[in-house]
Amino acid sequence: MSALSHYDKFGLHCFDDRVMQERLPQEIYESLRKIRDEGMEWDPLVADVVADAMKDWALELGATHYIHWFTPMTGASAGKHESFIDKLRGGEPIVRFSGRLLSKGEPDASSFPTGGLRTTFEARGYTTWDPTSPAFMFGTTLYIPTAFCGYCGESLDEKTPLLRSMQALNKQSLRVLRALGDDTTKKVNSTAGAEQEYFLIEKSLLDKRLDLKICGYTLTGARPPKGQELEDHYYGSVSERVRNFMRELDEELWLIGVPAKTEHNEVAPGQYELANIFASANIACDHNQITMELMRKVALRHGFVCLLHEKPFAGVNGSGKHNNWSLMTSNGRNLLAPGDSPVENREFLVFLCAVIAAVDDYADLIRLSAACAGNDYRLGANEAPPAIVSIFLGDPLTQLLKNLAEGHAYEMGSRGQLLTGVKSLPLLEMDDNDRNRTSPFAYTGNKFEFRMVGSSQSIGFANTVINAAVADELRLFADILEPAAGSKKKTEAAVAKIVHDTWEKHKKILFNGNNYAPEWWAEAKKRKLPDISDTVQATKALQRTENVEMFERTRVLSPSECSSRREVLLEGYVKTTRIAAATLLDMTRRSFLPSACEWLSKMASAQVKADAADAGSTYVNKMTGYLSNAIDACGKAADELAQAMEELETLEDLDQLGETARSLVQNEMADLRLCCDTLETLLPEDRWPVPGYSALLYDV
């Protein structure tokens, strides 16, 4: 097979721009293009024509079913498969797919988490086609990207608020651009690109561990002799089995038009990364959702299981999802690219200031957008940004803003050359600043990399929050710029005011140093930056008046939708904790303790016989004592966890449930894990009832 044939297959199963131009009448295609590229309103006349063309295309590719594919507030993909067969006539199937069927579905809304927006007797919900994200074929099913709303239009998913936020961002961005003299841009889109980290483990080993099967991560596990301390896995040679998995994953993704760009070994053993090419935020979200879905399916074909939990193994790096966010105009201009002269680039300065102000004013919401039970284990360790939100700009750009704000002249220095000391190596132009891998929100040249999102999460809410917050700041900037429009002098003065005020009010959010250093934590406290260490605390952001009002102003979330999302997050946290605690207790009482007691009995029996023969061993006596004490400690910790779980069941208030569940994780579950891990080190490997970390991390 020639190299080109791989590229020829890209998007063959995607109902993309190429297919639409070929199969749709020109006026219908133009209508859809304007909806997508220029933000025009929906035209109901296009649905029937598009549905007919989409059906014919899908049937030619072997489709038997279609699915309204959406992401409820669980963060996982959902949808029901509907056959194209409408009825039988004389034993012959009649195929039908109308504009109404394309545009509207009716899933049961009460069976998904709704945070009180829907109840069992108010079950009606709607899925509605997102014409800005292309449909695709997966197997014999046509996947139609949709939004999911309740009967009265309440958002019950990740996509609806995201689309609303993109709409709000476009509106305020165009106001700013018009005030700065740009009359040609028709639309401004937020773009995103997700870097997805994941682990692969042997399916046969997972089948022997209840925690991995039920929770997706290990609840116990003594550290192996070798972890990641040699730093030899990162970017290392990919094993042939894993490479075959990656190759098949690429082929599946490329066929449906998802551009998998970068793949490599990550830091921890058994850990890998896949990054997608940038796309409009809602399309990027869809791309990441299908990437996660395909990772799991393709892994199974190769005898692996793909783990997307944020912290599958203690003692080695967890998995995140770096969300690279930027702003693009309809004519292809990146509004966060400084250009050759950022001092004179008024658009860049205004939009950069809007991001800085947004991240500072709504830092608690930014933190919330990366909050989930799994991410609580990851954030703040030397593998992920700390829970304190800050922005890295780099020294040159920070100094530029400072000088402009204080009225001083400043020139960005010319870029130097990379001096390697080797004459035969190419002379490379250096970037303006270094990269800061410890920063939660880092500027990387023409985009911001939001590094806090967890690997299992949808990137939908993170982009919703960023879009909405930036849109709200741009609204204020537009109010300053519009009265000055048409006058170069007044416009320059307005931009200078924006830069000055942003620096004075929000410079506290800027930090270019080591976010892992203890000194930063002390400094952040002085700056009064919020330190939100866990999900339960983070959900309070959806109660803060300023945040609710911002969402209401931008028409991204109503107050009731804010409340519902907080309830869904807290309920999810509590339920996840209950499941994990019950699983840990089950493994301890039904597996670990019986195995340890059996081994203790054998050791004690052997020692009695040895003593009778006057051949006793001091070492065996000592180890028997250690094991006996460890069993007692483990049994006591299990009893304490069981008691704490019983107390949890007596609570009804959601806030109290959240606080108690958090305490359970940090105290009783942590204590029992420590006891189990100690017990594991005292038993022979073949006597421990589940595969250990050495096998899980290295048998790939």
XYZ file of C-alpha atoms in Angstrom:
700
model
C 0.000 0.000 0.000
C 1.471 3.380 -0.995
C 2.000 6.098 1.594
C -0.468 8.360 -0.182
C -3.313 5.853 0.138
C -3.438 6.503 3.891
C -4.007 10.188 3.267
C -6.496 9.473 0.502
C -8.605 7.654 3.096
C -8.712 10.619 5.463
C -12.319 11.630 6.083
C -13.844 9.018 3.756
C -16.437 8.252 6.430
C -17.066 11.890 7.333
C -19.930 13.944 5.905
C -17.620 16.923 5.619
C -17.293 19.955 3.375
C -16.074 17.900 0.416
C -19.072 15.553 0.540
C -21.560 18.378 1.079
C -20.253 20.343 -1.920
C -20.544 17.241 -4.052
C -23.982 16.067 -2.923
C -25.919 19.180 -1.935
C -27.468 21.832 -4.205
C -25.308 24.950 -4.220
C -27.832 27.121 -2.383
C -28.267 24.518 0.379
C -24.511 24.114 0.750
C -24.069 27.893 0.934
C -26.752 28.134 3.608
C -25.009 25.496 5.728
C -21.618 27.106 5.153
C -22.903 30.479 6.342
C -24.387 28.876 9.464
C -21.021 27.285 10.210
C -18.553 29.958 9.071
C -20.451 33.212 9.526
C -22.747 32.486 12.449
C -25.933 32.863 10.415
C -29.247 31.702 11.894
C -30.615 28.247 11.236
C -32.594 27.827 8.004
C -35.272 25.110 8.457
C -35.525 24.610 4.692
C -32.138 22.881 4.493
C -32.941 19.958 6.812
C -34.906 17.743 4.388
C -32.378 18.180 1.576
C -29.411 17.501 3.853
C -31.146 14.496 5.439
C -31.780 12.934 2.036
C -28.178 13.439 0.905
C -26.784 12.249 4.252
C -28.954 9.105 4.152
C -27.874 8.174 0.605
C -24.214 8.741 1.477
C -24.474 6.665 4.661
C -26.336 3.788 2.977
C -23.648 3.632 0.295
C -21.131 3.102 3.111
C -23.192 0.255 4.576
C -25.173 2.124 7.228
C -28.096 0.326 8.852
C -28.674 2.721 11.781
C -28.196 6.320 12.822
C -27.595 7.812 16.236
C -28.112 11.267 17.720
C -24.735 11.413 19.436
C -24.424 13.707 22.455
C -22.541 14.243 25.712
C -24.758 14.457 28.805
C -23.479 15.948 32.052
C -21.825 12.618 32.874
C -19.119 13.669 30.385
C -19.453 10.348 28.521
C -20.827 9.915 25.008
C -24.440 8.768 24.680
C -27.133 8.075 22.111
C -29.574 5.418 20.931
C -29.317 3.534 17.651
C -32.287 3.982 15.323
C -32.759 1.840 12.224
C -33.203 3.518 8.849
C -36.074 1.074 8.267
C -39.339 2.938 8.738
C -41.808 0.127 7.923
C -42.309 -2.994 5.835
C -44.318 -3.103 2.611
C -45.007 -6.560 1.244
C -42.103 -7.877 3.262
C -39.749 -5.261 1.815
C -38.116 -2.736 4.187
C -38.911 0.909 3.467
C -36.032 3.233 4.353
C -36.830 6.759 5.512
C -34.747 9.583 6.974
C -36.374 13.013 6.939
C -35.264 16.462 7.964
C -37.322 16.088 11.127
C -35.501 12.856 12.055
C -32.162 14.510 11.345
C -32.969 17.620 13.358
C -34.804 16.167 16.336
C -34.595 13.161 18.630
C -36.394 12.458 21.903
C -34.300 10.602 24.504
C -35.535 10.097 28.055
C -34.230 13.171 29.848
C -35.010 11.975 33.363
C -32.612 9.017 33.120
C -29.548 11.250 32.829
C -28.138 13.463 35.605
C -30.076 16.732 35.468
C -29.517 18.289 38.877
C -33.241 18.692 39.398
C -34.021 20.247 35.994
C -35.972 17.125 35.005
C -37.809 14.586 37.153
C -39.168 11.113 36.400
C -42.599 12.485 35.548
C -40.981 15.180 33.372
C -39.060 12.815 31.155
C -39.149 14.521 27.774
C -35.860 15.720 26.368
C -34.673 16.640 22.891
C -31.529 16.091 20.902
C -31.027 18.596 18.123
C -28.565 18.408 15.234
C -25.433 20.557 15.420
C -24.923 21.487 11.736
C -21.536 23.066 12.507
C -20.018 19.665 13.411
C -19.883 17.060 10.624
C -21.677 13.727 10.874
C -19.620 10.574 10.414
C -19.916 6.834 9.925
C -18.682 4.468 12.604
C -19.165 0.807 11.788
C -22.667 0.548 10.318
C -24.011 3.567 12.210
C -24.320 7.173 11.099
C -23.286 9.419 14.008
C -25.028 12.814 14.072
C -23.476 15.282 16.551
C -26.280 16.839 18.593
C -27.057 19.050 21.548
C -29.256 17.683 24.353
C -31.873 19.847 26.078
C -34.860 19.439 28.372
C -38.457 20.090 27.386
C -38.153 23.822 28.113
C -34.745 24.245 26.489
C -32.645 23.669 29.621
C -29.153 22.500 28.799
C -28.577 18.901 29.916
C -25.279 18.337 28.152
C -21.792 19.661 27.472
C -22.430 20.945 23.948
C -25.353 23.345 24.434
C -23.506 25.665 26.867
C -20.401 25.412 24.674
C -22.307 26.550 21.585
C -23.918 29.360 23.600
C -20.480 30.458 24.844
C -19.064 30.461 21.311
C -22.003 32.607 20.243
C -21.389 35.057 23.111
C -17.666 35.180 22.375
C -18.295 35.849 18.691
C -20.704 38.685 19.485
C -18.337 40.540 21.827
C -15.251 39.825 19.696
C -16.924 41.394 16.660
C -17.835 44.465 18.736
C -14.181 44.896 19.690
C -12.915 44.279 16.161
C -15.407 46.734 14.657
C -14.366 49.372 17.193
C -10.722 48.767 16.215
C -11.545 49.282 12.535
C -11.995 45.723 11.268
C -15.091 45.635 9.036
C -14.265 42.408 7.164
C -14.276 39.685 9.810
C -17.627 37.890 9.761
C -17.092 35.552 12.698
C -14.665 34.838 15.525
C -14.352 31.237 16.672
C -12.720 29.817 19.739
C -10.497 26.919 18.730
C -9.218 24.041 20.801
C -6.909 21.080 20.528
C -6.828 18.387 23.195
C -3.729 16.420 24.172
C -5.142 13.166 25.533
C -3.055 11.144 28.005
C -3.926 7.511 28.780
C -2.583 4.204 30.114
C -2.622 0.791 28.457
C -2.633 -2.390 30.542
C -3.143 -6.050 29.751
C -6.808 -7.048 29.638
C -5.984 -10.372 31.313
C -4.522 -8.516 34.305
C -7.435 -6.099 34.586
C -9.840 -9.040 34.745
C -8.163 -10.089 37.998
C -8.621 -6.714 39.712
C -12.057 -5.630 40.893
C -10.962 -2.023 41.364
C -9.815 -1.647 37.762
C -12.954 -3.305 36.412
C -15.381 -1.230 38.463
C -13.576 2.054 39.188
C -11.051 2.313 36.354
C -8.127 2.834 38.726
C -6.241 0.935 41.407
C -7.463 1.418 44.956
C -4.425 -0.400 46.350
C -0.970 -1.256 45.109
C 2.467 -1.330 46.694
C 5.038 0.649 44.749
C 7.163 -1.441 42.380
C 10.970 -1.498 42.571
C 11.087 0.761 39.512
C 8.621 3.499 38.737
C 9.370 6.506 36.529
C 12.423 7.781 38.403
C 14.852 6.958 35.570
C 12.707 9.046 33.187
C 13.387 6.503 30.465
C 9.828 5.993 29.207
C 9.050 9.545 28.087
C 9.398 9.803 24.289
C 11.020 6.358 24.375
C 10.740 3.615 21.810
C 7.151 2.406 21.417
C 6.726 -1.356 21.697
C 5.519 -3.175 18.596
C 2.178 -4.160 20.175
C 1.482 -0.605 21.283
C 2.586 0.720 17.888
C 0.095 -1.612 16.194
C -2.616 -0.293 18.512
C -1.663 3.308 17.673
C -1.606 2.511 13.952
C -5.100 1.021 14.001
C -6.376 3.885 16.161
C -4.979 6.354 13.620
C -6.677 4.552 10.762
C -10.042 4.523 12.547
C -9.778 8.197 13.491
C -8.546 9.345 10.109
C -11.341 7.497 8.328
C -13.971 9.526 10.225
C -12.055 12.792 9.789
C -10.483 13.109 13.235
C -6.917 14.365 12.707
C -4.719 12.461 15.180
C -1.493 14.439 15.056
C 1.018 13.500 17.761
C 1.589 10.197 19.580
C 4.320 9.252 22.026
C 5.244 7.535 25.261
C 4.385 9.671 28.266
C 6.359 9.957 31.512
C 4.944 7.010 33.469
C 5.518 3.408 32.365
C 2.529 2.202 30.381
C 1.384 5.788 29.719
C 0.922 7.408 26.289
C -0.443 10.533 24.650
C -2.407 11.406 21.516
C -3.016 14.988 20.378
C -5.584 16.153 17.828
C -5.141 19.036 15.405
C -6.919 22.265 16.343
C -10.546 22.785 15.342
C -13.466 24.968 16.365
C -14.112 24.323 20.043
C -17.326 22.324 19.553
C -15.746 20.174 16.826
C -12.612 19.712 18.957
C -14.861 18.532 21.778
C -16.541 16.012 19.465
C -13.135 14.881 18.202
C -11.904 14.260 21.720
C -15.062 12.369 22.706
C -14.804 9.988 19.756
C -11.053 9.638 20.349
C -11.692 8.421 23.904
C -14.412 6.061 22.689
C -12.191 4.593 19.983
C -9.194 4.280 22.306
C -11.195 1.936 24.512
C -12.557 -0.125 21.606
C -9.312 -0.459 19.661
C -7.338 -1.302 22.817
C -9.557 -4.335 23.437
C -8.812 -5.671 19.955
C -5.119 -5.728 20.881
C -5.558 -7.382 24.251
C -5.231 -4.095 26.143
C -7.527 -1.977 28.249
C -7.271 1.794 27.914
C -7.428 3.582 31.277
C -8.571 7.208 31.138
C -8.759 7.776 34.888
C -6.714 10.725 36.124
C -4.701 8.637 38.605
C -4.789 4.911 37.802
C -1.608 4.193 39.791
C -0.139 5.767 42.909
C 3.499 6.803 42.791
C 3.658 7.581 39.068
C 2.244 10.413 37.000
C -1.469 10.563 36.382
C -3.137 11.548 33.118
C -4.422 14.946 32.094
C -5.794 16.553 28.997
C -4.074 19.776 27.954
C -6.656 22.030 26.327
C -4.992 24.382 23.846
C -7.299 27.371 23.357
C -7.151 30.266 20.926
C -9.257 32.688 18.855
C -9.498 32.625 15.057
C -11.292 35.004 12.715
C -13.286 33.874 9.695
C -10.503 35.148 7.458
C -7.878 33.018 9.203
C -6.294 35.509 11.607
C -5.187 34.300 15.041
C -6.111 37.051 17.495
C -3.649 35.752 20.088
C -0.653 35.838 17.744
C 1.509 38.871 18.644
C 2.926 39.352 15.153
C 6.252 41.011 14.451
C 5.408 44.077 16.540
C 3.136 43.242 19.478
C 3.558 46.790 20.813
C 1.633 48.090 17.806
C -0.755 45.137 17.499
C -3.842 46.647 19.160
C -6.025 43.610 18.512
C -3.504 41.303 20.179
C -3.124 43.556 23.215
C -6.874 43.897 23.762
C -7.640 40.197 23.395
C -4.642 39.233 25.526
C -5.859 41.580 28.262
C -9.336 40.067 28.020
C -7.916 36.600 28.698
C -5.835 37.837 31.639
C -8.813 39.627 33.191
C -11.109 36.628 32.593
C -8.777 34.112 34.239
C -8.312 36.395 37.263
C -11.960 37.408 37.716
C -13.241 33.863 37.230
C -10.329 31.780 38.549
C -12.683 29.689 40.672
C -14.755 28.805 37.598
C -11.603 27.944 35.636
C -10.627 25.632 38.490
C -14.143 24.173 38.601
C -14.001 23.289 34.907
C -11.211 20.800 35.713
C -12.844 19.376 38.833
C -13.757 15.709 39.205
C -13.079 12.985 41.753
C -10.191 11.505 39.766
C -8.496 14.845 39.191
C -8.361 15.481 42.950
C -5.653 12.795 43.095
C -3.642 14.482 40.341
C -3.726 18.273 40.634
C -0.971 19.737 42.734
C 1.466 16.843 42.453
C 4.728 17.232 40.522
C 2.992 15.904 37.433
C 0.230 18.457 36.942
C -0.391 22.126 37.671
C -1.312 23.033 41.221
C -4.902 23.804 42.114
C -4.022 27.528 42.296
C -4.891 29.129 38.949
C -2.281 31.472 37.454
C -1.109 32.575 34.005
C 2.334 32.185 32.471
C 3.104 34.809 29.811
C 6.883 34.607 29.755
C 9.207 37.404 30.801
C 9.298 39.375 27.497
C 5.509 39.629 27.160
C 5.043 40.333 30.865
C 7.608 43.134 30.673
C 5.918 44.504 27.565
C 2.570 44.794 29.359
C 4.216 46.317 32.423
C 6.020 48.966 30.401
C 2.950 49.837 28.338
C 0.825 50.062 31.479
C 3.361 52.372 33.116
C 3.789 54.489 29.991
C 7.359 53.404 29.198
C 8.674 52.488 25.779
C 9.549 48.847 25.270
C 10.936 46.900 22.361
C 10.640 43.135 22.139
C 14.208 41.940 21.668
C 15.177 40.205 18.462
C 15.175 36.453 18.694
C 18.540 34.897 19.308
C 19.979 31.732 17.838
C 20.250 28.435 19.644
C 23.942 27.980 20.413
C 24.672 24.276 20.752
C 28.433 24.520 20.407
C 28.350 22.073 17.487
C 29.256 23.638 14.137
C 27.540 20.991 12.029
C 24.113 21.509 13.627
C 21.612 23.949 12.086
C 21.313 27.421 13.613
C 17.833 27.550 15.099
C 15.935 30.707 15.943
C 14.919 30.705 19.612
C 11.384 31.425 20.744
C 10.549 34.605 22.658
C 10.304 32.713 25.918
C 10.719 29.320 27.500
C 7.880 26.893 28.167
C 6.512 26.556 31.694
C 5.156 23.045 32.202
C 4.083 23.828 35.772
C 1.665 26.612 34.903
C -2.085 25.890 34.807
C -2.729 28.460 32.072
C 0.354 29.030 29.924
C 0.771 31.245 26.873
C 2.672 29.310 24.223
C 3.098 31.756 21.344
C -0.364 32.052 19.763
C -2.586 30.151 22.183
C -3.114 29.345 25.837
C -2.561 25.844 27.140
C -4.992 25.038 29.949
C -3.261 22.071 31.560
C -5.612 21.261 34.445
C -8.359 19.285 32.672
C -8.531 15.621 33.693
C -8.028 12.824 31.191
C -11.518 11.349 31.671
C -13.326 14.684 31.380
C -15.045 16.249 28.417
C -13.286 19.443 27.345
C -16.725 20.967 26.774
C -17.159 22.726 30.100
C -13.564 23.981 30.245
C -14.000 25.713 26.891
C -17.468 26.934 27.885
C -16.062 28.668 30.961
C -13.090 30.200 29.133
C -15.270 31.411 26.255
C -17.932 32.911 28.517
C -15.436 34.610 30.838
C -13.448 36.127 27.959
C -16.665 37.228 26.227
C -17.749 39.047 29.377
C -14.434 40.904 29.636
C -14.576 41.801 25.928
C -18.025 43.281 26.548
C -16.462 45.743 29.003
C -13.602 46.503 26.614
C -16.034 47.101 23.743
C -17.869 49.634 25.927
C -14.570 51.543 26.240
C -13.523 51.197 22.602
C -16.776 51.942 20.782
C -17.027 55.636 21.791
C -13.465 56.075 20.455
C -14.086 54.290 17.135
C -13.101 56.258 14.037
C -10.434 58.313 15.787
C -6.938 56.845 15.778
C -5.834 58.990 18.694
C -8.862 58.159 20.834
C -8.653 54.469 19.954
C -4.987 54.333 20.954
C -5.858 56.070 24.224
C -8.677 53.557 24.841
C -6.348 50.613 24.185
C -3.748 52.188 26.506
C -6.398 52.484 29.222
C -7.380 48.834 28.783
C -3.745 47.707 29.075
C -3.108 49.969 32.086
C -6.243 48.937 33.969
C -5.736 45.244 33.211
C -2.158 45.372 34.497
C -3.028 47.236 37.669
C -6.032 45.085 38.535
C -4.963 41.656 37.304
C -1.154 41.451 37.405
C -1.507 39.268 40.498
C -2.665 36.375 38.288
C 0.611 36.450 36.294
C 3.414 34.156 37.444
C 6.335 32.991 35.324
C 8.185 30.931 37.927
C 7.997 27.395 39.276
C 4.400 26.656 40.264
C 5.565 23.554 42.156
C 7.811 25.537 44.514
C 6.589 26.001 48.116
C 7.480 29.691 47.772
C 4.774 30.084 45.118
C 2.107 28.759 47.453
C 3.099 31.357 50.029
C 3.222 34.084 47.373
C -0.174 33.066 45.964
C -1.649 33.373 49.430
C -0.256 36.901 49.690
C -1.831 37.727 46.341
C -5.145 36.331 47.635
C -5.463 33.868 44.773
C -7.979 31.116 45.510
C -6.500 27.755 46.512
C -9.251 25.245 45.779
C -7.845 21.826 46.504
C -10.749 19.504 45.703
C -13.968 19.047 43.772
C -16.285 19.645 46.720
C -14.765 23.093 47.309
C -14.675 23.818 43.585
C -18.432 23.379 43.121
C -19.037 26.444 45.284
C -17.975 28.519 42.275
C -21.408 27.857 40.787
C -22.987 29.574 43.791
C -20.866 32.741 43.720
C -23.112 35.629 42.687
C -20.580 37.175 40.293
C -20.196 33.895 38.405
C -23.917 33.223 38.102
C -24.474 36.788 36.886
C -21.692 36.431 34.311
C -23.242 33.245 32.921
C -26.633 34.946 32.852
C -25.276 38.065 31.092
C -23.586 35.981 28.412
C -26.680 33.746 28.132
C -24.509 30.668 28.550
C -26.169 29.273 31.689
C -29.250 30.363 33.598
C -29.189 30.456 37.415
C -31.143 27.189 37.513
C -28.668 25.600 35.088
C -25.760 26.731 37.296
C -27.466 25.184 40.298
C -28.177 21.961 38.429
C -24.559 21.575 37.326
C -23.332 22.022 40.860
C -25.771 19.365 42.029
C -24.707 16.971 39.266
C -21.017 17.463 40.113
C -21.562 16.910 43.829
C -23.815 13.897 43.299
C -21.287 12.414 40.896
C -18.498 12.935 43.403
C -20.458 11.297 46.230
C -21.567 8.329 44.108
C -18.057 7.799 42.744
C -16.672 7.845 46.279
C -19.294 5.383 47.520
C -18.499 2.955 44.699
C -14.741 3.207 45.296
C -15.100 2.769 49.050
C -17.392 -0.247 48.651
C -14.979 -1.797 46.140
C -11.979 -1.258 48.415
C -13.852 -2.775 51.354
C -14.935 -5.761 49.248
C -11.379 -6.420 48.027
C -9.966 -6.102 51.536
C -12.434 -8.330 53.349
C -13.031 -10.949 50.665
C -9.591 -11.135 49.090
C -6.666 -9.438 50.824
C -7.373 -10.392 54.445
C -8.280 -14.042 53.695
C -5.092 -14.452 51.635
C -2.982 -12.838 54.339
C -4.576 -14.935 57.093
C -4.019 -18.114 55.098
C -0.347 -17.257 54.620
C 0.025 -16.334 58.298
C -1.473 -19.685 59.267
C 1.003 -21.531 57.046
C 3.925 -19.550 58.456
C 2.810 -20.068 62.052
C 2.239 -23.788 61.497
C 5.671 -24.184 59.929
C 7.236 -22.262 62.789
C 5.555 -24.461 65.405
C 6.904 -27.565 63.703
C 10.362 -25.997 63.438
C 10.339 -25.026 67.099
C 9.347 -28.564 68.062
C 12.333 -29.838 66.143
C 14.525 -27.173 67.760
C 15.044 -25.544 64.325
C 13.117 -22.303 64.771
C 14.042 -19.140 62.853
C 14.307 -15.678 64.364
C 13.558 -14.167 60.945
C 10.401 -16.227 60.509
C 9.267 -15.292 64.007
C 9.836 -11.639 63.227
C 8.009 -11.804 59.874
C 5.120 -13.659 61.486
C 4.793 -10.838 63.986
C 4.922 -8.206 61.250
C 2.260 -9.997 59.255
C 0.026 -10.515 62.279
C 0.214 -6.819 63.170
C -0.425 -5.818 59.555
C -3.510 -8.034 59.393
C -4.862 -6.531 62.602
C -4.234 -2.984 61.328
C -5.884 -3.783 58.008
C -8.926 -5.319 59.705
C -9.283 -2.310 61.990
C -9.004 0.140 59.061
C -11.621 -1.868 57.129
C -14.005 -1.680 60.086
C -13.478 2.091 60.335
C -14.179 2.522 56.626
C -17.347 0.421 56.922
C -18.522 2.539 59.841
C -17.811 5.773 57.946
C -19.774 4.452 54.963
C -22.738 3.683 57.219
C -22.632 7.250 58.524
C -22.530 8.542 54.937
C -25.734 6.654 54.158
C -27.608 8.496 56.943
C -27.034 11.919 55.344
C -29.409 13.628 52.934
C -28.103 17.192 52.584
C -25.989 17.302 49.413
C -23.366 19.683 50.789
C -22.949 17.555 53.890
C -22.725 14.459 51.729
C -19.966 16.063 49.661
C -17.938 17.116 52.707
C -18.317 13.683 54.312
C -17.384 11.857 51.104
C -14.273 14.022 50.761
C -13.315 13.196 54.344
C -13.851 9.499 53.579
C -11.391 9.695 50.668
C -8.765 11.644 52.581
C -8.972 9.634 55.827
C -10.586 6.186 56.023
C -9.917 5.157 52.410
C -6.352 6.486 52.517
C -5.702 4.675 55.813
C -7.043 1.372 54.516
C -5.044 1.682 51.323
C -1.850 2.175 53.309
C -2.619 -0.941 55.360
C -3.353 -3.010 52.242
C -0.175 -1.843 50.533
C 1.847 -2.780 53.621
C 0.187 -6.187 53.671
C 1.065 -6.718 49.997
C 4.779 -6.254 50.721
C 4.661 -9.006 53.385
C 3.172 -11.740 51.175
C 4.916 -13.703 48.420
C 3.927 -12.436 44.990
C 2.085 -15.631 44.131
C 0.108 -15.381 47.378
C -1.180 -11.853 46.758
C -4.607 -12.307 45.155
C -4.364 -9.544 42.513
C -1.657 -8.538 40.014
C 0.761 -5.975 41.449
C 2.089 -2.755 39.987
C 5.144 -4.337 38.358
C 2.914 -6.549 36.215
C 0.325 -3.841 35.495
C 2.872 -1.189 34.470
C 5.432 -3.299 32.640
C 3.569 -6.235 31.047
C 2.614 -4.203 27.973
